Coordinates of C-alpha atoms and ligand atoms in Angstrom, one line a residue:
M988 CA 0.0 0.0 0.0
I989 CA 1.2 3.5 -0.7
S990 CA 1.7 5.7 2.4
A991 CA -0.3 8.8 3.3
S992 CA 1.1 11.5 5.5
A993 CA -1.1 12.6 8.4
E994 CA 0.1 16.2 8.0
R995 CA -0.6 17.0 4.4
L996 CA -1.7 14.1 2.2
Q997 CA 1.0 13.2 -0.3
Q998 CA 0.1 9.9 -1.8
V999 CA -2.8 7.4 -1.9
D1000 CA -3.7 4.3 -3.9
L1001 CA -6.7 6.1 -5.4
V1002 CA -7.6 9.7 -5.8
I1003 CA -11.3 10.4 -6.3
V1004 CA -12.0 13.9 -7.6
G1005 CA -15.5 14.9 -6.6
N1006 CA -17.4 14.5 -3.3
G1007 CA -20.9 14.0 -4.8
A1008 CA -22.9 10.8 -4.7
L1009 CA -20.7 9.1 -7.3
G1010 CA -17.4 9.9 -5.7
L1011 CA -18.7 9.0 -2.2
F1012 CA -20.4 5.7 -3.2
L1013 CA -17.2 4.7 -5.1
A1014 CA -15.1 5.3 -2.0
H1015 CA -17.7 3.4 0.0
E1016 CA -17.5 0.4 -2.3
L1017 CA -13.8 0.3 -2.2
T1018 CA -13.5 0.6 1.6
E1019 CA -16.0 -2.2 1.9
R1020 CA -13.7 -4.3 -0.2
G1021 CA -10.7 -3.2 1.9
A1022 CA -9.1 -1.9 -1.3
G1023 CA -6.2 0.4 -0.2
S1024 CA -5.9 4.1 0.7
V1025 CA -8.5 6.4 -0.9
A1026 CA -8.7 10.2 -0.9
V1027 CA -11.9 12.0 -1.8
I1028 CA -11.2 15.6 -2.9
G1029 CA -13.9 18.2 -3.2
P1030 CA -15.0 21.5 -1.6
S1031 CA -17.1 20.7 1.5
S1032 CA -19.7 23.2 0.4
S1033 CA -20.4 21.2 -2.9
E1034 CA -22.7 24.1 -3.6
T1035 CA -23.0 23.7 -7.4
G1036 CA -23.0 19.9 -7.3
A1037 CA -26.1 18.0 -8.3
S1038 CA -26.2 15.5 -5.4
Q1039 CA -26.8 18.0 -2.6
A1040 CA -29.8 19.4 -4.5
A1041 CA -31.3 16.0 -5.5
G1042 CA -34.8 14.9 -4.5
A1043 CA -33.2 11.5 -4.5
M1044 CA -36.2 9.7 -5.7
L1045 CA -35.2 6.1 -6.2
G1046 CA -37.0 6.6 -9.5
C1047 CA -36.9 3.9 -12.0
F1048 CA -40.3 3.1 -13.3
G1049 CA -41.7 6.5 -12.3
E1050 CA -39.1 8.0 -14.6
T1051 CA -40.1 5.9 -17.6
T1052 CA -41.0 7.8 -20.8
T1053 CA -42.0 6.6 -24.3
E1054 CA -38.3 6.7 -25.1
S1055 CA -37.1 4.5 -22.2
L1056 CA -37.6 1.1 -23.8
R1057 CA -37.9 2.1 -27.5
T1058 CA -34.4 1.2 -28.5
D1059 CA -31.8 -1.4 -27.4
A1060 CA -29.5 1.4 -26.1
S1061 CA -32.2 3.1 -24.0
R1062 CA -33.4 -0.2 -22.7
T1063 CA -29.8 -1.0 -21.5
R1064 CA -29.7 2.5 -19.9
F1065 CA -33.1 1.9 -18.3
E1066 CA -32.0 -1.5 -16.9
L1067 CA -29.2 0.3 -15.0
G1068 CA -31.9 1.8 -12.9
V1069 CA -33.7 -1.5 -12.4
A1070 CA -30.5 -3.1 -11.2
A1071 CA -29.5 -0.1 -9.1
H1072 CA -32.8 -0.2 -7.3
D1073 CA -32.0 -3.6 -5.8
R1074 CA -28.8 -2.2 -4.2
W1075 CA -30.6 0.3 -2.0
P1076 CA -32.0 -1.7 0.9
A1077 CA -28.5 -3.0 1.8
V1078 CA -26.9 0.4 1.2
L1079 CA -29.3 2.1 3.7
E1080 CA -28.9 -0.6 6.2
G1081 CA -25.2 0.0 6.3
L1082 CA -25.6 3.7 6.5
E1083 CA -28.3 4.1 9.0
E1084 CA -26.1 4.0 12.1
F1085 CA -24.0 6.9 10.7
S1086 CA -27.0 9.1 10.1
L1087 CA -27.4 12.2 12.3
T1088 CA -30.9 13.1 11.1
G1089 CA -32.8 11.1 13.7
R1090 CA -35.1 9.9 10.9
P1091 CA -34.9 7.0 8.6
L1092 CA -32.8 7.7 5.5
L1093 CA -35.5 6.1 3.4
S1094 CA -37.7 9.2 3.5
A1095 CA -40.5 7.7 1.5
P1096 CA -41.0 4.0 0.8
D1097 CA -43.4 4.4 -2.2
T1098 CA -44.5 6.7 -5.0
H1099 CA -47.8 7.9 -6.5
V1100 CA -47.7 9.0 -10.1
V1101 CA -50.6 11.3 -11.0
L1102 CA -51.9 12.2 -14.4
N1103 CA -53.5 15.6 -14.6
S1104 CA -54.5 17.6 -17.7
I1105 CA -52.3 20.7 -17.3
G1106 CA -49.5 19.3 -19.4
A1107 CA -50.2 18.0 -22.8
E1108 CA -50.3 14.7 -24.6
L1109 CA -46.7 14.0 -23.4
D1110 CA -48.0 13.4 -19.9
T1111 CA -50.5 10.8 -21.1
V1112 CA -48.1 8.8 -23.3
N1113 CA -45.4 8.8 -20.6
Y1114 CA -48.0 7.7 -18.0
Q1115 CA -49.0 4.9 -20.3
A1116 CA -45.3 4.0 -20.7
I1117 CA -44.8 3.8 -17.0
R1118 CA -47.7 1.3 -16.6
A1119 CA -46.5 -0.7 -19.6
A1120 CA -42.9 -0.9 -18.3
L1121 CA -44.2 -1.9 -14.8
D1122 CA -46.1 -4.8 -16.4
E1123 CA -43.3 -5.8 -18.7
Y1124 CA -40.8 -6.0 -15.8
E1125 CA -43.5 -7.6 -13.5
K1126 CA -43.2 -4.9 -10.8
P1127 CA -46.1 -4.2 -8.5
W1128 CA -48.4 -1.3 -9.1
E1129 CA -52.1 -0.5 -8.7
E1130 CA -54.5 2.1 -9.9
V1131 CA -55.7 4.3 -7.1
D1132 CA -58.3 7.0 -6.6
P1133 CA -56.3 10.3 -6.5
H1134 CA -58.5 11.5 -3.6
D1135 CA -57.0 8.7 -1.5
I1136 CA -53.4 9.9 -1.8
P1137 CA -52.3 11.3 1.6
G1138 CA -51.4 15.0 1.3
F1139 CA -52.4 15.3 -2.3
N1140 CA -54.7 18.3 -2.5
P1141 CA -54.4 20.1 -5.9
R1142 CA -56.6 22.9 -7.1
L1143 CA -59.7 21.7 -8.7
D1144 CA -58.8 22.9 -12.2
T1145 CA -55.6 21.0 -12.2
R1146 CA -56.9 17.9 -10.3
S1147 CA -55.7 14.5 -11.3
L1148 CA -58.1 12.2 -13.0
S1149 CA -56.0 9.1 -12.7
A1150 CA -53.2 7.9 -10.4
I1151 CA -51.1 4.8 -9.8
H1152 CA -49.3 3.6 -6.7
L1153 CA -45.8 2.1 -7.0
P1154 CA -45.3 0.4 -3.6
A1155 CA -41.7 -0.5 -4.1
E1156 CA -40.3 2.8 -5.4
G1157 CA -39.6 5.6 -2.9
A1158 CA -37.0 8.2 -2.1
V1159 CA -34.1 8.7 0.3
D1160 CA -33.0 11.8 2.2
A1161 CA -30.2 12.9 -0.2
R1162 CA -28.5 15.2 2.2
G1163 CA -28.8 12.7 5.1
V1164 CA -27.3 10.0 2.9
L1165 CA -24.4 12.1 1.8
E1166 CA -23.7 13.1 5.4
A1167 CA -23.9 9.5 6.7
L1168 CA -21.7 8.3 3.8
E1169 CA -19.0 10.8 4.7
R1170 CA -19.1 9.9 8.4
K1171 CA -18.8 6.2 7.6
L1172 CA -16.0 6.8 5.2
R1173 CA -14.1 9.0 7.6
A1174 CA -14.5 6.3 10.3
A1175 CA -13.1 3.8 7.8
G1176 CA -10.0 5.9 7.2
V1177 CA -10.8 7.6 3.9
H1178 CA -9.0 10.9 3.5
F1179 CA -11.3 13.8 2.8
V1180 CA -9.6 16.8 1.3
D1181 CA -11.6 20.0 1.4
A1182 CA -10.2 21.6 -1.8
T1183 CA -10.7 22.0 -5.5
V1184 CA -8.5 20.2 -8.0
N1185 CA -6.9 22.7 -10.3
K1186 CA -5.6 20.2 -12.8
L1187 CA -4.6 16.6 -13.3
V1188 CA -0.9 15.8 -13.2
S1189 CA 0.7 13.4 -15.7
S1190 CA 4.0 12.1 -16.8
D1191 CA 4.7 10.1 -20.0
N1192 CA 1.0 10.0 -20.8
V1193 CA 0.2 8.4 -17.5
V1194 CA -2.0 10.4 -15.0
T1195 CA -0.1 10.3 -11.7
G1196 CA -2.1 12.6 -9.5
V1197 CA -3.8 15.9 -9.0
E1198 CA -2.8 19.5 -8.3
L1199 CA -5.0 21.4 -5.8
D1200 CA -6.0 25.0 -6.2
D1201 CA -3.2 26.0 -3.8
G1202 CA -0.6 24.1 -5.8
H1203 CA -0.2 21.1 -3.5
V1204 CA 0.1 17.8 -5.4
I1205 CA -1.5 14.5 -4.3
E1206 CA -0.2 11.5 -6.1
G1207 CA -2.5 8.5 -6.8
G1208 CA -2.0 5.1 -8.2
N1209 CA -5.2 5.8 -10.2
V1210 CA -7.3 9.0 -10.5
V1211 CA -11.1 8.8 -10.9
V1212 CA -12.7 12.0 -12.0
A1213 CA -16.3 12.0 -10.6
A1214 CA -16.6 15.8 -10.5
G1215 CA -20.1 16.0 -12.0
I1216 CA -20.5 18.7 -14.6
Q1217 CA -16.9 19.9 -13.9
S1218 CA -15.5 16.5 -15.0
E1219 CA -15.1 17.3 -18.7
A1220 CA -13.1 20.5 -18.0
L1221 CA -10.9 18.7 -15.5
V1222 CA -10.1 15.8 -17.9
R1223 CA -9.1 18.4 -20.5
T1224 CA -6.4 19.8 -18.2
V1225 CA -4.4 16.7 -19.0
T1226 CA -5.0 16.6 -22.7
E1227 CA -7.2 18.5 -25.2
D1228 CA -6.7 15.6 -27.5
I1229 CA -9.5 13.4 -26.2
D1230 CA -12.7 12.8 -28.0
L1231 CA -15.2 13.1 -25.1
V1232 CA -19.0 13.2 -25.5
P1233 CA -19.7 16.9 -24.6
T1234 CA -21.6 17.6 -21.3
F1235 CA -23.8 20.5 -20.4
P1236 CA -25.0 21.8 -17.0
G1237 CA -28.6 21.0 -16.4
L1238 CA -29.3 23.6 -13.8
G1239 CA -32.1 22.5 -11.4
F1240 CA -33.9 24.2 -8.6
A1241 CA -35.8 22.7 -5.7
M1242 CA -36.9 23.8 -2.3
I1243 CA -37.5 22.2 1.1
A1244 CA -40.5 23.6 3.0
R1245 CA -41.9 23.1 6.4
R1246 CA -45.5 22.1 6.3
S1247 CA -47.8 24.7 7.9
G1248 CA -50.8 22.5 8.3
G1249 CA -53.1 19.9 6.6
D1250 CA -52.3 16.3 5.9
P1251 CA -48.6 15.7 5.1
F1252 CA -47.5 13.7 2.1
R1253 CA -46.4 10.2 3.0
S1254 CA -45.2 9.0 -0.3
V1255 CA -43.4 10.6 -3.3
V1256 CA -46.2 12.2 -5.4
R1257 CA -45.1 13.1 -8.9
T1258 CA -46.2 13.6 -12.5
P1259 CA -44.6 11.7 -15.3
N1260 CA -41.5 13.3 -16.8
R1261 CA -42.7 16.2 -18.9
G1262 CA -41.7 19.3 -20.8
F1263 CA -37.8 19.0 -20.8
A1264 CA -37.8 18.1 -17.1
C1265 CA -38.3 15.4 -14.5
G1266 CA -41.9 16.1 -13.7
L1267 CA -43.3 18.0 -10.7
H1268 CA -42.8 16.1 -7.5
V1269 CA -42.9 16.3 -3.7
V1270 CA -40.7 14.1 -1.6
P1271 CA -41.4 13.8 2.2
Q1272 CA -38.3 14.5 4.2
G1273 CA -39.6 13.6 7.6
G1274 CA -39.8 16.1 10.6
G1275 CA -42.6 18.0 8.9
L1276 CA -40.4 18.9 5.9
E1277 CA -41.2 18.4 2.2
Y1278 CA -39.0 18.6 -0.9
Y1279 CA -40.6 20.3 -3.9
G1280 CA -38.8 19.8 -7.2
A1281 CA -37.5 20.3 -9.7
T1282 CA -36.7 22.5 -12.6
N1283 CA -34.2 21.7 -15.4
R1284 CA -32.7 24.1 -17.9
L1285 CA -29.5 23.5 -19.8
V1286 CA -27.1 26.5 -19.5
D1287 CA -23.7 27.5 -20.8
S1288 CA -21.8 27.4 -17.6
V1289 CA -22.0 26.0 -14.1
S1290 CA -23.6 28.3 -11.5
G1291 CA -25.4 28.2 -8.2
V1292 CA -28.0 30.7 -9.1
T1293 CA -31.7 30.2 -9.5
W1294 CA -33.7 31.8 -12.2
M1295 CA -36.7 33.8 -11.0
A1296 CA -38.8 32.1 -13.6
D1297 CA -37.9 28.8 -12.0
V1298 CA -38.9 30.0 -8.6
R1299 CA -42.3 31.0 -10.0
F1300 CA -42.7 27.8 -11.8
L1301 CA -42.0 25.6 -8.9
A1302 CA -43.9 27.6 -6.3
Q1303 CA -47.0 28.1 -8.5
Y1304 CA -47.2 24.6 -9.9
S1305 CA -46.7 23.0 -6.5
M1306 CA -49.6 25.0 -5.1
Q1307 CA -51.7 24.2 -8.2
Q1308 CA -50.9 20.6 -8.9
L1309 CA -49.8 19.1 -5.6
D1310 CA -51.2 20.9 -2.6
E1311 CA -53.1 24.2 -2.4
R1312 CA -51.9 24.6 1.2
A1313 CA -48.3 24.8 0.0
A1314 CA -48.7 28.6 -0.3
S1315 CA -48.4 29.0 3.4
H1316 CA -45.5 26.5 3.9
E1317 CA -42.2 27.9 5.1
V1318 CA -39.3 27.4 2.7
V1319 CA -36.3 26.5 4.9
Q1320 CA -33.9 25.6 2.1
W1321 CA -33.4 26.7 -1.5
L1322 CA -31.5 24.1 -3.5
S1323 CA -29.8 24.4 -6.8
G1324 CA -27.4 22.1 -8.6
N1325 CA -26.0 21.2 -11.9
R1326 CA -26.9 17.9 -13.4
P1327 CA -24.2 16.4 -15.7
V1328 CA -26.1 16.1 -19.0
T1329 CA -24.3 14.4 -21.9
L1330 CA -25.1 15.3 -25.5
D1331 CA -26.6 11.9 -26.2
G1332 CA -28.2 11.5 -22.7
F1333 CA -26.2 8.5 -21.7
P1334 CA -23.7 8.3 -18.8
M1335 CA -20.0 8.3 -19.3
I1336 CA -18.3 5.6 -17.4
G1337 CA -14.8 4.2 -18.2
W1338 CA -11.1 4.4 -18.5
L1339 CA -9.7 7.2 -20.6
P1340 CA -6.7 7.1 -22.9
P1341 CA -4.1 8.6 -20.6
A1342 CA -3.4 5.5 -18.4
G1343 CA -4.4 5.8 -14.8
L1344 CA -7.4 8.0 -15.5
Y1345 CA -11.0 6.9 -15.1
L1346 CA -14.2 9.0 -15.7
M1347 CA -17.6 8.5 -14.1
T1348 CA -20.2 11.1 -14.8
G1349 CA -23.1 12.0 -17.2
T1350 CA -25.8 10.5 -14.9
Y1351 CA -28.3 13.4 -15.6
R1352 CA -31.4 12.9 -13.6
D1353 CA -31.0 9.6 -11.8
G1354 CA -27.4 9.6 -10.7
F1355 CA -28.2 9.5 -7.1
H1356 CA -30.2 6.4 -7.6
C1357 CA -27.7 4.7 -9.8
A1358 CA -24.6 5.6 -7.7
P1359 CA -24.3 2.4 -5.7
L1360 CA -24.5 0.2 -8.8
L1361 CA -22.0 2.4 -10.8
A1362 CA -19.7 2.3 -7.8
E1363 CA -19.7 -1.5 -7.9
H1364 CA -18.9 -1.5 -11.6
V1365 CA -16.1 1.1 -11.3
A1366 CA -14.6 -0.7 -8.3
N1367 CA -14.5 -3.9 -10.3
E1368 CA -12.8 -2.2 -13.2
L1369 CA -10.2 -0.5 -10.9
Q1370 CA -9.4 -3.9 -9.5
G1371 CA -9.1 -5.5 -12.9
K1372 CA -12.3 -7.5 -12.6
P1373 CA -15.1 -7.7 -15.2
G1374 CA -17.5 -4.8 -15.1
I1375 CA -21.2 -5.2 -14.4
I1376 CA -22.6 -2.6 -16.9
D1377 CA -22.5 -2.5 -20.6
P1378 CA -19.2 -1.1 -22.2
M1379 CA -21.4 1.1 -24.5
F1380 CA -21.1 3.9 -21.9
S1381 CA -17.4 4.5 -22.6
P1382 CA -16.7 8.3 -22.5
T1383 CA -15.0 8.3 -25.8
R1384 CA -17.8 6.5 -27.8
A1385 CA -19.4 8.1 -30.8
P1386 CA -22.7 9.7 -29.7
I1387 CA -25.3 7.0 -29.2
A1388 CA -28.1 7.4 -31.6
T1389 CA -31.7 6.5 -30.6
R1390 CA -33.9 8.5 -33.0
T1391 CA -34.2 9.8 -36.5
V1392 CA -34.2 13.6 -37.1
E1393 CA -37.9 13.4 -37.9
W1394 CA -38.6 11.6 -34.6
S1395 CA -36.5 14.2 -32.8
I1396 CA -38.5 17.1 -34.3
S1397 CA -41.8 15.5 -33.2
E1398 CA -40.4 15.0 -29.7
Y1399 CA -39.3 18.6 -29.5
V1400 CA -42.7 19.7 -30.5
E1401 CA -44.4 17.5 -27.9
H1402 CA -42.1 18.8 -25.1
N1403 CA -42.8 22.4 -26.1
L1404 CA -46.5 21.8 -26.2
A1405 CA -46.3 20.3 -22.7
A1406 CA -44.3 23.3 -21.4
W1407 CA -46.7 25.6 -23.3
F1408 CA -49.8 24.4 -21.5
E1409 CA -48.2 23.8 -18.1
T1410 CA -46.8 27.3 -18.0
G1411 CA -50.1 28.8 -19.0
A1412 CA -48.7 30.4 -22.2
E1413 CA -51.3 32.0 -24.3
A1414 CA -51.7 32.5 -28.0
A1415 CA -54.5 34.5 -29.8
P1416 CA -57.8 32.7 -28.9
Q1417 CA -58.4 31.6 -32.5
M1418 CA -55.0 29.8 -32.7
T1419 CA -55.3 26.0 -32.6
T1420 CA -53.0 23.5 -31.0
P1421 CA -51.8 22.2 -34.4
Q1422 CA -50.8 25.8 -35.3
I1423 CA -48.8 26.1 -32.1
A1424 CA -47.2 22.7 -32.9
E1425 CA -46.4 23.9 -36.4
Y1426 CA -44.7 26.9 -35.1
Y1427 CA -42.4 24.8 -32.9
R1428 CA -41.9 22.3 -35.8
T1429 CA -40.8 25.1 -38.1
R1430 CA -38.3 26.5 -35.5
C1431 CA -36.9 23.0 -35.0
V1432 CA -36.4 22.4 -38.7
Q1433 CA -34.7 25.8 -39.0
L1434 CA -32.4 24.8 -36.1
Y1435 CA -31.4 21.6 -37.8
D1436 CA -30.6 23.6 -40.9
Q1437 CA -28.5 26.0 -38.9
L1438 CA -26.7 23.3 -37.0
N1439 CA -26.0 21.4 -40.2
I1440 CA -25.9 18.0 -38.5
D1441 CA -27.2 14.5 -39.3
Y1442 CA -27.4 13.3 -35.6
A1443 CA -30.8 13.5 -34.0
L1444 CA -30.8 15.3 -30.7
G1445 CA -33.0 15.0 -27.6
P1446 CA -35.5 17.8 -26.9
D1447 CA -33.5 19.3 -24.0
I1448 CA -30.4 19.7 -26.1
L1449 CA -32.4 21.2 -29.0
W1450 CA -34.0 23.6 -26.6
Y1451 CA -30.6 24.7 -25.3
A1452 CA -29.0 25.0 -28.8
Q1453 CA -32.0 27.0 -29.9
G1454 CA -31.4 29.6 -27.1
S1455 CA -27.6 29.7 -26.9
L1456 CA -25.3 30.6 -29.7
R1457 CA -22.4 29.2 -27.8
G1458 CA -24.3 25.9 -27.1
A1459 CA -25.3 25.6 -30.8
R1460 CA -21.7 26.1 -31.9
R1461 CA -20.5 23.5 -29.5
V1462 CA -23.1 20.9 -30.4
S1463 CA -22.6 21.5 -34.1
R1464 CA -18.8 21.4 -34.0
Y1465 CA -18.7 18.1 -32.1
L1466 CA -21.4 16.5 -34.3
R1467 CA -19.9 17.5 -37.6
K1468 CA -16.7 15.8 -36.5
H1469 CA -18.8 12.6 -35.9
R1470 CA -20.9 13.0 -39.0
G1471 CA -22.1 9.6 -40.3
N1472 CA -20.7 7.8 -37.2
S1473 CA -24.0 7.3 -35.4
A1474 CA -26.8 5.7 -37.3
P1475 CA -30.1 5.4 -35.3
Q1476 CA -30.5 2.1 -33.5
P1477 CA -33.2 -0.2 -34.6
Q1478 CA -36.4 0.3 -32.6
S1479 CA -37.0 -2.7 -30.3
V1480 CA -40.1 -2.4 -28.2
Q1481 CA -42.7 0.3 -28.5
V1482 CA -43.9 1.3 -25.1
G1483 CA -47.0 3.5 -24.7
S1484 CA -49.1 4.6 -27.6
G1485 CA -46.5 6.8 -29.2
D1486 CA -49.5 8.2 -31.1
A1487 CA -48.7 11.7 -30.1
R1488 CA -45.5 11.6 -32.1
Ligands
LIG2398 C1 -32.5 19.5 -8.6 C2 -32.1 18.1 -8.9 C3 -32.9 17.1 -8.6 C4 -32.4 15.8 -8.8 N1 -33.2 14.7 -8.4 C5 -32.7 13.4 -8.5 C6 -33.5 12.3 -8.1 O1 -34.6 12.5 -7.6 N2 -33.0 11.1 -8.2 C7 -31.7 10.8 -8.7 O2 -31.3 9.7 -8.7 N3 -31.0 11.9 -9.2 C8 -31.5 13.2 -9.1 N4 -30.7 14.2 -9.6 C9 -29.5 13.9 -10.4 C10 -28.4 13.5 -9.5 O3 -28.3 14.5 -8.5 C11 -27.1 13.5 -10.3 O4 -27.2 12.6 -11.4 C12 -26.0 12.9 -9.4 O5 -26.1 13.4 -8.1 C13 -24.6 13.3 -9.9 O6 -23.7 13.0 -9.0 P1 -22.1 13.3 -9.2 O7 -21.4 12.8 -8.0 O8 -21.7 12.8 -10.5 O9 -22.0 14.8 -9.3 P2 -22.2 16.0 -8.3 O10 -23.2 15.7 -7.3 O11 -22.3 17.3 -9.0 O12 -20.8 16.0 -7.5 C14 -19.6 16.4 -8.1 C15 -18.8 17.0 -7.0 O13 -17.5 17.3 -7.5 C16 -17.1 18.5 -6.9 N5 -16.1 19.1 -7.8 C17 -16.4 19.8 -9.0 N6 -15.2 20.2 -9.5 C18 -14.2 19.8 -8.7 C19 -12.8 20.0 -8.7 N7 -12.2 20.6 -9.7 N8 -12.1 19.5 -7.7 C20 -12.7 18.8 -6.7 N9 -14.0 18.6 -6.6 C21 -14.8 19.1 -7.6 C22 -18.3 19.4 -6.7 O14 -18.2 20.3 -5.7 C23 -19.4 18.3 -6.4 O15 -19.6 18.2 -5.0 C24 -31.2 15.5 -9.4 C25 -30.3 16.6 -9.7 C26 -30.8 17.9 -9.4 C27 -29.9 19.1 -9.8

């Protein structure tokens, strides 16, 4: 084993850059295996990180959309979540004694998915996709009367007309889990370095360690970059000559409020994924607290700010669609974080060309949930054992293609319509929905012309490229380099009606 100084850490077997869910769960997996000295480096505030802002729904089937099982690639991605789900009971059992919250880390054991009419057809088809996926994977669920969901008290004009109960899919207290993990790891001798890594250090094309922002160097037998949305920039400090799938910050906002009265929520209550985001949801936190989330907007650069539009969005729609009484709840914590979103929507997990360097990121909206599974996979690979997830998630892959351009345009239109109706946007009264759809279709066709690409993008990346010249240039530059490299995958199983497409 390589030695570590008690004064100022000099060397460890493994340096993990990033103290979010991925970094911490990897350190946890390795210490459980007794795998040598480990340092986790990251600023203790973690303030722009995704994990500290997560609702931490252990969402798998509740996250299903019409896209989830449509191609072999997305099915493989979906099944990461299915496999991850099974890890959580043991994870929580091992963490509970290190928790300081005084409440169970499993903050909600189950989920209700509600279908209301404020969105658009996208809600309906994704709702159907959830039910179909539950049936296909033989998971328990039942139809329930929305009136019977504890805490659920929407305004009458946005009431839910249908709801299902997922008894085996809940949520954890994200901040409680992170804190318990850190305490457990410290007790096990993991080195925590409260600093930012300035750059990776290499010699003869081998990554040998990291340089901190004050110039101090920590050497590592291997370096794992798990720095969320900062990972790509960090990898580029060792070489620009690496063909990484680009990542974009998915800035998200959520809030934790103290209930002021009325029946509390006892389960996660959520809509299906809709309108470029992860659906509106409330996650009970225990102790009279409830997490309301979450917005998602792709932005040019990482920040800890919250858009005023997002504050309005979340507050207003929580009051309308979840609980009228939320208006008088007391917000005790504002959370914002940056999801690591890859251009093709798939995670990036694997060794990189400079030897000694491993990347784990790109988990977008379910990285908290998938972290224990990914940690197991990465620990295997670091120890020279076979991995447990598909090698298709290699960070230097060609972008994974799951749709045609025509499909992508239709999807973009559907997401915009969902956002249009949910946000209460108004057109001239005589304007019909097909006319609004046509407007978005035309804009999207123009965007593809401008980007001059043959790869079909997801709706969130299109939305971003539409509004950001910098983003559009980045997307276009990368994809032109990969032109012709990524033919759409064959469609395997069609989930949901798909009629809206
Ligand atoms: C509002 C919101 C809600 C979400 N809800 C859910 C959910 O319900 N369920 C779910 O599974 N997922 C959810 N997610 C997604 C999930 O949070 C992410 O996929 C996951 O947490 C990513 O973990 P990570 O460790 O890769 O990144 P992060 O959590 O971003 O951690 C990276 C860490 O690296 C540190 N770092 C960055 N640069 C450096 C550097 N140069 N040197 C050292 N350290 C550095 C950062 O400070 C940060 O702490 C949500 C995300 C957001 C924003």
